[in-house]
Amino acid sequence: QSAVELMTANGLVDLLIPRGGAGLINACVRTATVPCIATGTGICHVYVEKTADQDMALNIIENAKTSRPSVCNAEEVLLVDKAIAAEFLPKLHKRIGDRVELRLDPMAASIIPGVPAGEKDFDTEFLDYILAVKCVDGVREAVAHIAAHSTGHSEAIVTRDAEAEAIFTTVVDSSAVYVN
């Protein structure tokens, strides 16, 4: 009963971050009327939009994938705007390709070496040095991919474009949505 009171304490509780078993997390997701970060499974995305500061994007990706790959908020999927894929993906491969297995969609595989992405790679929490990479045609395709494959944990966009940022942060429905 006290847990439900906490989960519904609108105006008193700013954010719940349940730490525990699946039962507690599921109860928070079903019951909470205050914002809740559902810990546990995390298929977390980073989207590198075509106007992104590419050095910043590489730093974010490297940190999000390699600093602690076995945690639920580690990056599992990288979405790269097709407009910069030919320029950006070789930089990515140079930066982390020797430490991270890159599972690539057909366009990414035509640009850099890696393993062809399998049917379930964009729906898998690897918890390892594995990153699924997909090329997308703009922010709308990126958010559509996230809507179809995310577990609602954490998503990020790297961009300099205010409109792309606004679309991403308005449309993406995850517990944590980051910009740059």
mmCIF file of C-alpha atoms in Angstrom:
data_model
loop_
_atom_site.group_PDB
_atom_site.id
_atom_site.type_symbol
_atom_site.label_atom_id
_atom_site.label_comp_id
_atom_site.label_asym_id
_atom_site.label_seq_id
_atom_site.Cartn_x
_atom_site.Cartn_y
_atom_site.Cartn_z
ATOM 1 C CA GLN A 1 0.000 0.000 0.000
ATOM 2 C CA SER A 2 2.780 2.488 0.856
ATOM 3 C CA ALA A 3 4.472 1.772 -2.487
ATOM 4 C CA VAL A 4 1.259 2.695 -4.331
ATOM 5 C CA GLU A 5 1.006 5.909 -2.310
ATOM 6 C CA LEU A 6 4.537 6.801 -3.361
ATOM 7 C CA MET A 7 3.825 5.933 -7.006
ATOM 8 C CA THR A 8 0.808 8.249 -7.055
ATOM 9 C CA ALA A 9 2.153 11.134 -4.976
ATOM 10 C CA ASN A 10 1.743 13.740 -7.707
ATOM 11 C CA GLY A 11 3.195 17.082 -6.644
ATOM 12 C CA LEU A 12 5.281 15.445 -3.913
ATOM 13 C CA VAL A 13 7.428 12.991 -5.884
ATOM 14 C CA ASP A 14 9.273 14.292 -8.924
ATOM 15 C CA LEU A 15 10.592 10.979 -10.258
ATOM 16 C CA LEU A 16 10.599 7.282 -9.379
ATOM 17 C CA ILE A 17 13.544 5.062 -10.261
ATOM 18 C CA PRO A 18 12.521 1.588 -9.077
ATOM 19 C CA ARG A 19 15.423 -0.700 -8.249
ATOM 20 C CA GLY A 20 14.482 -4.290 -7.700
ATOM 21 C CA GLY A 21 12.853 -7.242 -9.345
ATOM 22 C CA ALA A 22 10.595 -7.387 -12.370
ATOM 23 C CA GLY A 23 7.487 -7.339 -10.132
ATOM 24 C CA LEU A 24 8.355 -3.950 -8.646
ATOM 25 C CA ILE A 25 9.289 -2.459 -11.991
ATOM 26 C CA ASN A 26 6.107 -3.743 -13.655
ATOM 27 C CA ALA A 27 4.002 -2.420 -10.761
ATOM 28 C CA CYS A 28 5.557 1.023 -11.174
ATOM 29 C CA VAL A 29 4.945 1.033 -14.916
ATOM 30 C CA ARG A 30 1.292 -0.033 -14.425
ATOM 31 C CA THR A 31 0.481 2.092 -11.374
ATOM 32 C CA ALA A 32 2.660 5.200 -11.239
ATOM 33 C CA THR A 33 1.060 8.521 -12.052
ATOM 34 C CA VAL A 34 4.338 10.327 -11.361
ATOM 35 C CA PRO A 35 7.226 10.086 -13.877
ATOM 36 C CA CYS A 36 8.979 6.733 -13.652
ATOM 37 C CA ILE A 37 12.220 5.496 -15.184
ATOM 38 C CA ALA A 38 11.564 1.828 -15.780
ATOM 39 C CA THR A 39 14.904 0.197 -15.120
ATOM 40 C CA GLY A 40 15.664 -3.243 -16.362
ATOM 41 C CA THR A 41 15.703 -4.051 -20.053
ATOM 42 C CA GLY A 42 17.183 -1.255 -22.066
ATOM 43 C CA ILE A 43 17.433 -1.164 -25.814
ATOM 44 C CA CYS A 44 18.844 2.361 -25.855
ATOM 45 C CA HIS A 45 19.423 4.347 -29.038
ATOM 46 C CA VAL A 46 21.708 7.164 -30.101
ATOM 47 C CA TYR A 47 20.667 8.989 -33.269
ATOM 48 C CA VAL A 48 23.342 11.003 -35.069
ATOM 49 C CA GLU A 49 21.413 13.590 -37.062
ATOM 50 C CA LYS A 50 22.948 15.056 -40.226
ATOM 51 C CA THR A 51 23.944 18.384 -38.583
ATOM 52 C CA ALA A 52 25.592 16.747 -35.568
ATOM 53 C CA ASP A 53 28.999 17.722 -34.282
ATOM 54 C CA GLN A 54 30.625 14.454 -35.353
ATOM 55 C CA ASP A 55 33.429 14.560 -32.772
ATOM 56 C CA MET A 56 30.830 15.030 -30.035
ATOM 57 C CA ALA A 57 28.794 12.154 -31.484
ATOM 58 C CA LEU A 58 31.819 9.848 -31.481
ATOM 59 C CA ASN A 59 32.580 10.741 -27.852
ATOM 60 C CA ILE A 60 28.969 10.075 -26.834
ATOM 61 C CA ILE A 61 28.807 6.759 -28.698
ATOM 62 C CA GLU A 62 32.135 5.554 -27.329
ATOM 63 C CA ASN A 63 31.116 6.396 -23.770
ATOM 64 C CA ALA A 64 27.561 5.046 -24.110
ATOM 65 C CA LYS A 65 28.759 1.708 -25.510
ATOM 66 C CA THR A 66 32.150 1.024 -23.967
ATOM 67 C CA SER A 67 32.244 2.535 -20.486
ATOM 68 C CA ARG A 68 29.822 -0.003 -18.968
ATOM 69 C CA PRO A 69 28.301 -2.192 -21.699
ATOM 70 C CA SER A 70 26.559 -4.549 -19.261
ATOM 71 C CA VAL A 71 24.186 -1.984 -17.736
ATOM 72 C CA CYS A 72 20.582 -1.356 -18.803
ATOM 73 C CA ASN A 73 21.280 2.187 -20.010
ATOM 74 C CA ALA A 74 24.173 1.256 -22.293
ATOM 75 C CA GLU A 75 23.720 2.071 -25.970
ATOM 76 C CA GLU A 76 22.630 -0.940 -28.004
ATOM 77 C CA VAL A 77 21.574 0.710 -31.292
ATOM 78 C CA LEU A 78 23.143 3.503 -33.298
ATOM 79 C CA LEU A 79 21.048 5.311 -35.890
ATOM 80 C CA VAL A 80 23.000 7.404 -38.393
ATOM 81 C CA ASP A 81 21.467 9.847 -40.845
ATOM 82 C CA LYS A 82 22.012 8.604 -44.409
ATOM 83 C CA ALA A 83 23.140 12.097 -45.415
ATOM 84 C CA ILE A 84 26.352 11.732 -43.349
ATOM 85 C CA ALA A 85 26.773 7.949 -43.230
ATOM 86 C CA ALA A 86 29.598 7.786 -45.808
ATOM 87 C CA GLU A 87 31.575 10.397 -43.855
ATOM 88 C CA PHE A 88 30.651 9.393 -40.289
ATOM 89 C CA LEU A 89 30.717 5.590 -40.299
ATOM 90 C CA PRO A 90 34.443 5.291 -41.174
ATOM 91 C CA LYS A 91 35.175 7.579 -38.209
ATOM 92 C CA LEU A 92 33.021 5.335 -36.003
ATOM 93 C CA HIS A 93 34.809 2.217 -37.220
ATOM 94 C CA LYS A 94 38.202 3.809 -36.587
ATOM 95 C CA ARG A 95 37.153 4.917 -33.081
ATOM 96 C CA ILE A 96 35.535 1.723 -31.722
ATOM 97 C CA GLY A 97 35.625 -0.961 -34.425
ATOM 98 C CA ASP A 98 38.534 -2.782 -32.796
ATOM 99 C CA ARG A 99 36.684 -3.036 -29.446
ATOM 100 C CA VAL A 100 33.036 -3.260 -30.447
ATOM 101 C CA GLU A 101 31.419 -5.729 -32.825
ATOM 102 C CA LEU A 102 29.395 -3.636 -35.261
ATOM 103 C CA ARG A 103 26.238 -5.332 -36.571
ATOM 104 C CA LEU A 104 25.377 -3.410 -39.697
ATOM 105 C CA ASP A 105 22.279 -2.862 -41.813
ATOM 106 C CA PRO A 106 22.883 -3.160 -45.590
ATOM 107 C CA MET A 107 23.748 0.516 -46.135
ATOM 108 C CA ALA A 108 26.196 0.647 -43.227
ATOM 109 C CA ALA A 109 27.720 -2.666 -44.410
ATOM 110 C CA SER A 110 28.364 -1.092 -47.808
ATOM 111 C CA ILE A 111 30.477 1.603 -46.093
ATOM 112 C CA ILE A 112 32.407 -0.108 -43.277
ATOM 113 C CA PRO A 113 33.357 -3.652 -42.282
ATOM 114 C CA GLY A 114 31.339 -5.483 -39.662
ATOM 115 C CA VAL A 115 28.837 -8.275 -39.193
ATOM 116 C CA PRO A 116 25.556 -8.148 -41.135
ATOM 117 C CA ALA A 117 22.745 -7.290 -38.719
ATOM 118 C CA GLY A 118 20.474 -10.225 -38.034
ATOM 119 C CA GLU A 119 16.696 -10.204 -37.804
ATOM 120 C CA LYS A 120 16.685 -9.627 -34.028
ATOM 121 C CA ASP A 121 19.721 -7.372 -33.614
ATOM 122 C CA PHE A 122 17.655 -4.171 -33.386
ATOM 123 C CA ASP A 123 15.499 -5.779 -30.675
ATOM 124 C CA THR A 124 18.315 -7.180 -28.541
ATOM 125 C CA GLU A 125 19.829 -5.900 -25.333
ATOM 126 C CA PHE A 126 23.366 -7.182 -25.917
ATOM 127 C CA LEU A 127 24.904 -6.093 -22.590
ATOM 128 C CA ASP A 128 28.229 -6.592 -24.329
ATOM 129 C CA TYR A 129 30.630 -4.932 -26.739
ATOM 130 C CA ILE A 130 28.133 -5.251 -29.621
ATOM 131 C CA LEU A 131 26.388 -2.344 -31.357
ATOM 132 C CA ALA A 132 23.651 -2.590 -33.988
ATOM 133 C CA VAL A 133 24.001 0.163 -36.613
ATOM 134 C CA LYS A 134 21.265 1.362 -38.950
ATOM 135 C CA CYS A 135 21.208 4.210 -41.466
ATOM 136 C CA VAL A 136 17.991 6.242 -41.464
ATOM 137 C CA ASP A 137 16.535 8.911 -43.693
ATOM 138 C CA GLY A 138 16.073 11.768 -41.241
ATOM 139 C CA VAL A 139 14.652 12.339 -37.789
ATOM 140 C CA ARG A 140 11.174 10.993 -38.606
ATOM 141 C CA GLU A 141 12.555 7.613 -39.662
ATOM 142 C CA ALA A 142 14.782 7.614 -36.564
ATOM 143 C CA VAL A 143 11.857 8.194 -34.185
ATOM 144 C CA ALA A 144 9.755 5.605 -36.050
ATOM 145 C CA HIS A 145 12.550 3.053 -35.603
ATOM 146 C CA ILE A 146 12.825 3.921 -31.916
ATOM 147 C CA ALA A 147 9.046 3.602 -31.468
ATOM 148 C CA ALA A 148 9.153 0.138 -33.042
ATOM 149 C CA HIS A 149 12.235 -1.199 -31.220
ATOM 150 C CA SER A 150 12.825 0.716 -27.979
ATOM 151 C CA THR A 151 12.080 -0.593 -24.513
ATOM 152 C CA GLY A 152 11.353 2.980 -23.402
ATOM 153 C CA HIS A 153 14.464 3.360 -21.269
ATOM 154 C CA SER A 154 16.845 5.983 -22.712
ATOM 155 C CA GLU A 155 17.298 7.570 -26.137
ATOM 156 C CA ALA A 156 19.591 10.337 -27.391
ATOM 157 C CA ILE A 157 19.940 12.625 -30.374
ATOM 158 C CA VAL A 158 23.128 14.386 -31.393
ATOM 159 C CA THR A 159 22.201 17.426 -33.469
ATOM 160 C CA ARG A 160 22.671 21.127 -34.081
ATOM 161 C CA ASP A 161 19.227 21.453 -35.686
ATOM 162 C CA ALA A 162 16.556 22.913 -33.383
ATOM 163 C CA GLU A 163 13.686 21.469 -35.449
ATOM 164 C CA ALA A 164 15.147 17.946 -35.409
ATOM 165 C CA GLU A 165 15.717 18.288 -31.656
ATOM 166 C CA ALA A 166 12.110 19.413 -31.124
ATOM 167 C CA ILE A 167 10.687 16.540 -33.172
ATOM 168 C CA PHE A 168 12.869 13.991 -31.372
ATOM 169 C CA THR A 169 12.147 15.220 -27.849
ATOM 170 C CA THR A 170 8.421 15.605 -28.531
ATOM 171 C CA VAL A 171 7.826 12.284 -30.287
ATOM 172 C CA VAL A 172 10.191 9.856 -28.529
ATOM 173 C CA ASP A 173 8.394 8.263 -25.579
ATOM 174 C CA SER A 174 11.110 6.988 -23.258
ATOM 175 C CA SER A 175 11.902 7.526 -19.604
ATOM 176 C CA ALA A 176 15.004 9.552 -20.468
ATOM 177 C CA VAL A 177 15.474 11.515 -23.695
ATOM 178 C CA TYR A 178 18.808 13.269 -24.150
ATOM 179 C CA VAL A 179 20.064 15.948 -26.516
ATOM 180 C CA ASN A 180 23.790 16.172 -27.204
#
